[in-house]
CSV table of C-alpha atoms in Angstrom, one decimal:
chain,number,residue,atom,x,y,z
A,424,UNK,CA,-20.3,7.2,3.5
A,425,UNK,CA,-21.5,3.8,2.6
A,426,UNK,CA,-23.2,1.7,5.2
A,427,UNK,CA,-20.3,-0.7,5.9
A,428,UNK,CA,-20.8,-3.7,8.0
A,429,UNK,CA,-20.2,-3.6,11.7
A,430,UNK,CA,-16.9,-5.4,11.5
A,431,UNK,CA,-15.6,-2.7,9.1
A,432,UNK,CA,-16.5,0.0,11.5
A,433,UNK,CA,-14.5,-1.7,14.3
A,434,UNK,CA,-11.4,-1.8,12.0
A,435,UNK,CA,-11.7,1.5,10.3
A,436,UNK,CA,-8.1,2.0,9.4
A,437,UNK,CA,-8.4,-1.1,7.2
A,438,UNK,CA,-11.3,0.3,5.2
A,439,UNK,CA,-8.6,1.6,2.8
A,440,UNK,CA,-5.0,0.7,2.8
A,441,UNK,CA,-2.1,1.1,0.3
A,442,UNK,CA,-0.4,-2.2,-0.7
A,443,UNK,CA,3.2,-3.0,0.1
A,444,UNK,CA,5.1,-2.7,-3.2
A,445,UNK,CA,8.8,-3.5,-3.7
A,446,UNK,CA,10.9,-0.5,-4.7
A,447,UNK,CA,7.8,1.8,-4.4
A,448,UNK,CA,6.4,2.0,-0.9
A,449,UNK,CA,9.5,3.3,0.9
A,450,UNK,CA,9.5,5.9,3.7
A,451,UNK,CA,9.3,8.9,1.2
A,452,UNK,CA,6.4,7.4,-0.6
A,453,UNK,CA,4.5,6.8,2.7
A,454,UNK,CA,5.2,10.3,4.0
A,455,UNK,CA,3.9,11.7,0.7
A,456,UNK,CA,0.7,9.7,0.8
A,457,UNK,CA,0.1,10.7,4.3
A,458,UNK,CA,-0.4,14.3,3.3
A,459,UNK,CA,-3.1,13.1,1.0
A,460,UNK,CA,-5.0,11.0,3.5
A,461,UNK,CA,-4.8,11.0,7.3
A,462,UNK,CA,-6.6,7.7,7.6
A,463,UNK,CA,-5.5,5.2,5.0
A,464,UNK,CA,-3.3,2.5,6.4
A,465,UNK,CA,0.2,2.5,4.9
A,466,UNK,CA,2.6,-0.5,4.5
A,467,UNK,CA,6.3,-0.8,4.2
A,468,UNK,CA,7.9,-2.7,1.3
A,469,UNK,CA,8.4,-6.3,2.3
A,470,UNK,CA,11.5,-6.7,4.5
A,471,UNK,CA,13.0,-10.1,5.0
A,472,UNK,CA,13.7,-11.5,8.4
A,473,UNK,CA,17.4,-11.8,7.5
A,474,UNK,CA,17.5,-8.1,6.7
A,475,UNK,CA,15.7,-7.1,9.9
A,476,UNK,CA,17.9,-9.3,12.1
A,477,UNK,CA,21.3,-8.6,10.4
A,478,UNK,CA,20.9,-5.6,8.2
A,479,UNK,CA,20.9,-1.8,8.5
A,480,UNK,CA,17.8,-1.3,10.6
A,481,UNK,CA,17.9,2.5,10.4
A,482,UNK,CA,17.9,2.3,6.6
A,483,UNK,CA,15.5,-0.6,6.2
A,484,UNK,CA,13.0,0.1,9.0
A,485,UNK,CA,13.3,3.9,9.6
A,486,UNK,CA,10.2,5.9,9.2
A,487,UNK,CA,8.8,9.3,10.1
A,488,UNK,CA,6.1,9.6,12.8
A,489,UNK,CA,3.8,11.3,10.4
A,490,UNK,CA,3.3,7.9,8.6
A,491,UNK,CA,1.1,6.4,11.3
A,492,UNK,CA,-0.8,4.2,11.0
A,493,UNK,CA,1.9,2.2,9.3
A,494,UNK,CA,2.4,-1.6,9.1
A,495,UNK,CA,5.6,-3.5,8.7
A,496,UNK,CA,5.4,-6.4,6.1
A,497,UNK,CA,7.8,-9.2,6.8
A,498,UNK,CA,9.1,-12.0,4.4
A,499,UNK,CA,10.2,-15.2,5.9
A,500,UNK,CA,9.2,-18.7,7.0
A,501,UNK,CA,11.2,-19.5,10.1
A,502,UNK,CA,8.8,-18.9,13.1
A,503,UNK,CA,11.6,-17.9,15.5
A,504,UNK,CA,13.1,-15.4,13.1
A,505,UNK,CA,9.7,-14.0,12.3
A,506,UNK,CA,8.9,-13.6,16.0
A,507,UNK,CA,12.2,-11.8,16.6
A,508,UNK,CA,11.7,-9.6,13.6
A,509,UNK,CA,8.1,-8.8,14.6
A,510,UNK,CA,9.3,-7.8,18.1
A,511,UNK,CA,11.8,-5.4,16.6
A,512,UNK,CA,9.1,-3.9,14.5
A,513,UNK,CA,6.8,-3.5,17.5
A,514,UNK,CA,9.6,-1.9,19.5
A,515,UNK,CA,10.2,0.6,16.7
A,516,UNK,CA,6.6,1.7,16.9
A,517,UNK,CA,5.0,0.0,13.9
A,518,UNK,CA,1.2,-0.4,14.2
A,519,UNK,CA,0.9,-3.8,12.7
A,520,UNK,CA,3.0,-6.8,11.5
A,521,UNK,CA,2.0,-8.4,8.2
A,522,UNK,CA,3.3,-11.7,6.8
A,523,UNK,CA,3.8,-11.8,3.0
A,524,UNK,CA,2.2,-15.0,1.6
A,525,UNK,CA,1.7,-13.4,-1.9
A,526,UNK,CA,4.9,-12.4,-3.6
A,527,UNK,CA,5.7,-14.8,-6.5
A,528,UNK,CA,9.2,-13.7,-7.5
A,529,UNK,CA,11.9,-16.3,-8.0
A,530,UNK,CA,14.1,-14.6,-5.4
A,531,UNK,CA,11.4,-14.8,-2.8
A,532,UNK,CA,10.6,-18.4,-3.7
A,533,UNK,CA,14.3,-19.4,-3.3
A,534,UNK,CA,14.1,-18.0,0.2
A,535,UNK,CA,11.0,-20.1,0.9
A,536,UNK,CA,8.6,-17.2,1.6
A,537,UNK,CA,6.0,-15.2,-0.2
A,538,UNK,CA,3.4,-16.9,-2.4
A,539,UNK,CA,5.0,-20.4,-2.3
A,540,UNK,CA,3.9,-20.6,1.3
A,541,UNK,CA,0.3,-21.0,0.0
A,542,UNK,CA,1.5,-24.6,-0.4
A,543,UNK,CA,2.4,-24.8,3.3
A,544,UNK,CA,-0.6,-23.5,5.2
A,545,UNK,CA,0.4,-25.4,8.3
A,546,UNK,CA,3.8,-23.6,8.3
A,547,UNK,CA,2.1,-20.2,7.8
A,548,UNK,CA,-0.1,-20.9,10.8
A,549,UNK,CA,3.0,-21.9,12.9
A,550,UNK,CA,4.7,-18.7,11.8
A,551,UNK,CA,1.7,-16.6,12.7
A,552,UNK,CA,1.3,-18.2,16.1
A,553,UNK,CA,5.0,-17.3,16.8
A,554,UNK,CA,4.4,-13.7,15.7
A,555,UNK,CA,1.3,-13.4,17.8
A,556,UNK,CA,3.0,-14.8,20.8
A,557,UNK,CA,5.8,-12.3,20.4
A,558,UNK,CA,3.9,-9.0,20.0
A,559,UNK,CA,0.9,-7.2,21.2
A,560,UNK,CA,0.1,-5.3,18.0
A,561,UNK,CA,-2.1,-6.7,15.3
A,562,UNK,CA,-0.6,-9.5,13.3
A,563,UNK,CA,-2.1,-10.1,9.8
A,564,UNK,CA,-1.6,-12.1,6.6
A,565,UNK,CA,-1.5,-11.0,3.0
A,566,UNK,CA,-2.0,-13.9,0.6
A,567,UNK,CA,-3.2,-15.0,-2.8
A,568,UNK,CA,-6.2,-17.2,-3.5
A,569,UNK,CA,-3.8,-20.0,-4.5
A,570,UNK,CA,-0.8,-20.9,-6.6
A,571,UNK,CA,-0.3,-22.9,-9.8
A,572,UNK,CA,-2.7,-25.9,-10.0
A,573,UNK,CA,-4.3,-25.4,-6.5
A,574,UNK,CA,-8.1,-25.1,-6.3
A,575,UNK,CA,-8.6,-21.7,-4.8
A,576,UNK,CA,-11.8,-22.8,-3.1
A,577,UNK,CA,-9.6,-25.2,-1.1
A,578,UNK,CA,-6.3,-23.5,-0.8
A,579,UNK,CA,-7.6,-20.1,0.3
A,580,UNK,CA,-10.0,-21.4,2.9
A,581,UNK,CA,-7.5,-23.9,4.3
A,582,UNK,CA,-4.8,-21.3,4.7
A,583,UNK,CA,-7.3,-18.8,6.3
A,584,UNK,CA,-8.8,-21.4,8.6
A,585,UNK,CA,-5.5,-22.7,9.9
A,586,UNK,CA,-4.1,-19.2,10.5
A,587,UNK,CA,-7.4,-18.2,12.1
A,588,UNK,CA,-7.0,-21.0,14.6
A,589,UNK,CA,-3.5,-19.7,15.3
A,590,UNK,CA,-5.0,-16.3,16.2
A,591,UNK,CA,-5.1,-14.3,13.0
A,592,UNK,CA,-8.3,-12.3,12.6
A,593,UNK,CA,-7.4,-10.1,9.5
A,594,UNK,CA,-6.5,-11.3,6.1
A,595,UNK,CA,-5.6,-9.2,3.0
A,596,UNK,CA,-6.5,-11.3,0.0
A,597,UNK,CA,-5.1,-10.6,-3.5
A,598,UNK,CA,-7.9,-12.0,-5.5
A,599,UNK,CA,-5.7,-13.8,-8.0
A,600,UNK,CA,-3.7,-17.0,-8.2
A,601,UNK,CA,0.1,-16.7,-8.5
A,602,UNK,CA,1.9,-18.8,-11.1
A,603,UNK,CA,5.3,-19.7,-9.5
A,604,UNK,CA,6.8,-20.8,-12.9
A,605,UNK,CA,6.3,-19.2,-16.3
A,606,UNK,CA,5.2,-15.7,-15.2
A,607,UNK,CA,7.2,-12.7,-14.0
A,608,UNK,CA,6.0,-10.8,-10.9
A,609,UNK,CA,4.7,-8.1,-13.2
A,610,UNK,CA,2.7,-10.7,-15.2
A,611,UNK,CA,1.4,-12.2,-12.0
A,612,UNK,CA,-0.2,-8.9,-11.2
A,613,UNK,CA,-2.2,-8.9,-14.5
A,614,UNK,CA,-2.5,-12.3,-16.2
A,615,UNK,CA,-4.1,-14.6,-13.7
A,616,UNK,CA,-7.8,-13.7,-13.6
A,617,UNK,CA,-9.3,-11.9,-10.7
A,618,UNK,CA,-11.9,-13.8,-8.6
A,619,UNK,CA,-13.6,-11.2,-6.4
A,620,UNK,CA,-16.7,-13.4,-5.8
A,621,UNK,CA,-14.5,-16.0,-4.0
A,622,UNK,CA,-13.2,-13.3,-1.6
A,623,UNK,CA,-16.7,-12.1,-1.1
A,624,UNK,CA,-17.7,-15.7,-0.3
A,625,UNK,CA,-14.8,-16.0,2.2
A,626,UNK,CA,-16.3,-13.0,4.0
A,627,UNK,CA,-19.8,-14.4,4.0
A,628,UNK,CA,-18.7,-17.8,5.3
A,629,UNK,CA,-16.2,-16.5,7.8
A,630,UNK,CA,-18.1,-13.4,9.1
A,631,UNK,CA,-16.1,-13.1,12.3
A,632,UNK,CA,-12.9,-12.5,10.3
A,633,UNK,CA,-11.8,-9.1,8.9
A,634,UNK,CA,-11.3,-9.6,5.1
A,635,UNK,CA,-9.6,-7.0,3.0
A,636,UNK,CA,-9.6,-7.3,-0.8
A,637,UNK,CA,-6.7,-6.5,-3.1
A,638,UNK,CA,-6.0,-6.8,-6.8
A,639,UNK,CA,-6.9,-4.7,-9.8
A,640,UNK,CA,-8.9,-2.0,-7.9
A,641,UNK,CA,-8.6,1.1,-10.1
A,642,UNK,CA,-10.5,3.8,-8.2
A,643,UNK,CA,-12.3,4.9,-5.1
A,644,UNK,CA,-15.6,4.1,-7.0
A,645,UNK,CA,-14.5,0.5,-7.3
A,646,UNK,CA,-13.3,0.5,-3.7
A,647,UNK,CA,-16.6,1.7,-2.4
A,648,UNK,CA,-18.3,-1.1,-4.4
A,649,UNK,CA,-16.1,-3.7,-2.8
A,650,UNK,CA,-16.9,-2.3,0.6
A,651,UNK,CA,-20.4,-3.5,0.2
A,652,UNK,CA,-19.0,-7.1,0.3
A,653,UNK,CA,-15.8,-7.1,2.4
A,654,UNK,CA,-14.3,-5.2,5.4
A,655,UNK,CA,-11.6,-3.3,3.5
A,656,UNK,CA,-9.9,-2.5,0.3
A,657,UNK,CA,-6.2,-2.4,-0.4
A,658,UNK,CA,-5.1,-0.2,-3.4
A,659,UNK,CA,-1.9,-0.9,-5.2
A,660,UNK,CA,-0.7,0.6,-8.5
A,661,UNK,CA,-3.7,2.9,-8.9
A,662,UNK,CA,-2.7,4.8,-5.7
A,663,UNK,CA,0.9,5.0,-6.8
A,664,UNK,CA,0.3,6.1,-10.4
A,665,UNK,CA,-2.6,8.4,-9.5
A,666,UNK,CA,-2.1,9.5,-5.9
A,667,UNK,CA,-4.6,12.3,-6.2
A,668,UNK,CA,-7.4,9.7,-5.7
A,669,UNK,CA,-6.3,9.6,-2.0
A,670,UNK,CA,-7.2,13.3,-1.6
A,671,UNK,CA,-10.9,12.2,-1.5
A,672,UNK,CA,-10.4,9.1,0.7
A,673,UNK,CA,-11.0,10.5,4.1
A,674,UNK,CA,-14.3,12.0,3.1
A,675,UNK,CA,-15.6,9.3,0.8
A,676,UNK,CA,-14.3,6.1,2.4
A,677,UNK,CA,-13.8,7.1,6.1
A,678,UNK,CA,-16.9,9.4,6.2
A,679,UNK,CA,-15.1,12.3,7.7
A,680,UNK,CA,-16.7,15.7,7.4
A,681,UNK,CA,-13.7,17.3,5.7
A,682,UNK,CA,-13.0,18.9,2.4
A,683,UNK,CA,-11.0,16.9,-0.1
A,684,UNK,CA,-7.3,17.7,0.1
A,685,UNK,CA,-6.1,20.4,-2.3
A,686,UNK,CA,-3.2,19.0,-4.3
A,687,UNK,CA,-1.2,22.2,-4.2
A,688,UNK,CA,-1.6,22.3,-0.4
A,689,UNK,CA,-0.6,18.7,-0.2
A,690,UNK,CA,2.7,19.5,-1.9
A,691,UNK,CA,3.3,22.4,0.4
A,692,UNK,CA,2.7,20.1,3.4
A,693,UNK,CA,5.1,17.6,2.0
A,694,UNK,CA,7.9,20.1,1.6
A,695,UNK,CA,9.0,20.3,5.2
A,696,UNK,CA,9.5,16.5,5.2
A,697,UNK,CA,11.6,16.9,2.0
A,698,UNK,CA,13.7,19.6,3.5
A,699,UNK,CA,14.4,17.5,6.6
A,700,UNK,CA,15.5,14.5,4.5
A,701,UNK,CA,17.7,16.7,2.3
A,702,UNK,CA,19.4,18.0,5.4
A,703,UNK,CA,20.1,14.3,6.3
A,704,UNK,CA,21.7,13.7,3.0
A,705,UNK,CA,18.9,12.0,1.0
A,706,UNK,CA,18.6,12.8,-2.7
A,707,UNK,CA,15.7,14.8,-4.0
A,708,UNK,CA,15.0,12.4,-6.8
A,709,UNK,CA,14.3,9.6,-4.3
A,710,UNK,CA,11.3,11.7,-3.0
A,711,UNK,CA,10.0,13.3,-6.1
A,712,UNK,CA,9.8,10.1,-8.0
A,713,UNK,CA,6.8,9.2,-6.0
A,714,UNK,CA,5.1,12.5,-6.9
A,715,UNK,CA,5.2,12.2,-10.7
A,716,UNK,CA,1.6,11.1,-11.1
A,717,UNK,CA,0.0,13.6,-8.7
A,718,UNK,CA,-1.5,15.8,-11.4
A,719,UNK,CA,-2.3,13.0,-13.8
A,720,UNK,CA,-5.0,14.1,-16.2
A,721,UNK,CA,-4.9,17.7,-15.1
A,722,UNK,CA,-3.5,20.8,-16.9
A,723,UNK,CA,0.3,21.0,-16.4
A,724,UNK,CA,0.8,17.3,-15.7
A,725,UNK,CA,3.4,16.9,-18.4
A,726,UNK,CA,5.4,19.9,-17.2
A,727,UNK,CA,5.2,18.7,-13.6
A,728,UNK,CA,6.6,15.3,-14.6
A,729,UNK,CA,9.3,16.8,-16.8
A,730,UNK,CA,10.6,19.3,-14.3
A,731,UNK,CA,10.7,16.8,-11.4
A,732,UNK,CA,12.3,14.1,-13.6
A,733,UNK,CA,15.0,16.2,-15.2
A,734,UNK,CA,15.8,18.6,-12.4
A,735,UNK,CA,15.6,16.5,-9.3
A,736,UNK,CA,18.6,14.3,-10.3
A,737,UNK,CA,21.0,17.2,-10.6
A,738,UNK,CA,23.6,17.8,-8.0
A,739,UNK,CA,22.4,20.0,-5.2
A,740,UNK,CA,18.7,19.9,-6.3
A,741,UNK,CA,16.4,21.1,-3.6
A,742,UNK,CA,13.0,22.5,-2.9
A,743,UNK,CA,13.3,25.0,-5.7
A,744,UNK,CA,12.7,22.2,-8.1
A,745,UNK,CA,9.4,21.3,-6.5
A,746,UNK,CA,8.5,25.0,-6.5
A,747,UNK,CA,9.2,25.4,-10.2
A,748,UNK,CA,7.2,22.3,-11.0
A,749,UNK,CA,4.3,23.6,-8.9
A,750,UNK,CA,4.5,27.0,-10.6
A,751,UNK,CA,4.3,25.3,-14.0
A,752,UNK,CA,1.1,23.4,-13.0
A,753,UNK,CA,-0.4,26.6,-11.5
A,754,UNK,CA,0.3,28.5,-14.7
A,755,UNK,CA,-1.2,25.8,-16.9
A,756,UNK,CA,-4.3,25.6,-14.6
A,757,UNK,CA,-4.8,29.4,-14.9
A,758,UNK,CA,-4.6,29.2,-18.7
A,759,UNK,CA,-7.0,26.3,-18.7
A,760,UNK,CA,-9.5,28.2,-16.5
A,761,UNK,CA,-9.3,31.4,-18.6
A,762,UNK,CA,-10.0,29.4,-21.7
A,763,UNK,CA,-12.9,27.6,-20.1
A,764,UNK,CA,-14.5,30.9,-19.0
A,765,UNK,CA,-13.8,32.8,-22.3
A,766,UNK,CA,-16.8,33.5,-24.6
A,767,UNK,CA,-17.0,31.7,-27.9
A,768,UNK,CA,-15.9,34.9,-29.7
A,769,UNK,CA,-12.8,35.1,-27.6
A,770,UNK,CA,-11.7,31.5,-28.0
């Protein structure tokens, strides 16, 4: 394990976390990722205060106990609504409340939440003060370094300082600006340049705060490099598209004396969850879609994706689909291993 700073060791669940991602980090995704890492902190998709207060809470906020530690990310800008929503999240057993100050979509902007709040740091601080007053669990902020023509050296530090005065001690910083006009949410994840040094500087100049870096982190190697400068790393698309990297996280990032998770065993451990959800009426495809990248770069990966994609959408699809896909990977692995050990004359 790297020699992380003392602040990191006091907030170990934040050493590695998985970013809240709309349409991706649902309850099935989180349960799947939990069989790969016991320790990584998981986040819900962003849920608006309106949905929490007036929507179907069982559908929007339901989760399985295996997901802990799990944080609820809220979207909103009304302090009273955020406080009420945070209390509901706490009562449901979530381990943390996080305020979204980073999403740049037009829909989010029209609701006056997400990245556009970078322009209203005083309001963010007011919102966080209300949340902190309402709950006992940790309350955190996920933000960008700025938006549009803002100077990140001013916008980031002002937002952090005002929220810190309101009682926030942990900030997840996506090390990019967001452009509120002219770029789609997808483009906002790639086009604005990353400024990791600015986030490192934030940590150096605000050493009492816990700073988690996010944005463009492709691997555990990169995460470990960042952990020499900040308190934690949040992975996003890399963890979704190549979830196998989490199989090494508990050993490499959290320093546990454990073997890396075997991917075949991880699937077997996920199957009871799948069976339980199928019995409740969920569709298999809603769960297997999060598993497609598990064997990325390994023998049988294409067959795995094909079987899960084609068969899981069929009426009545059940665990037999996962078993068939797993068998295809196992067969491909055996063939690959035999070829690798064969003599040159036999190849």
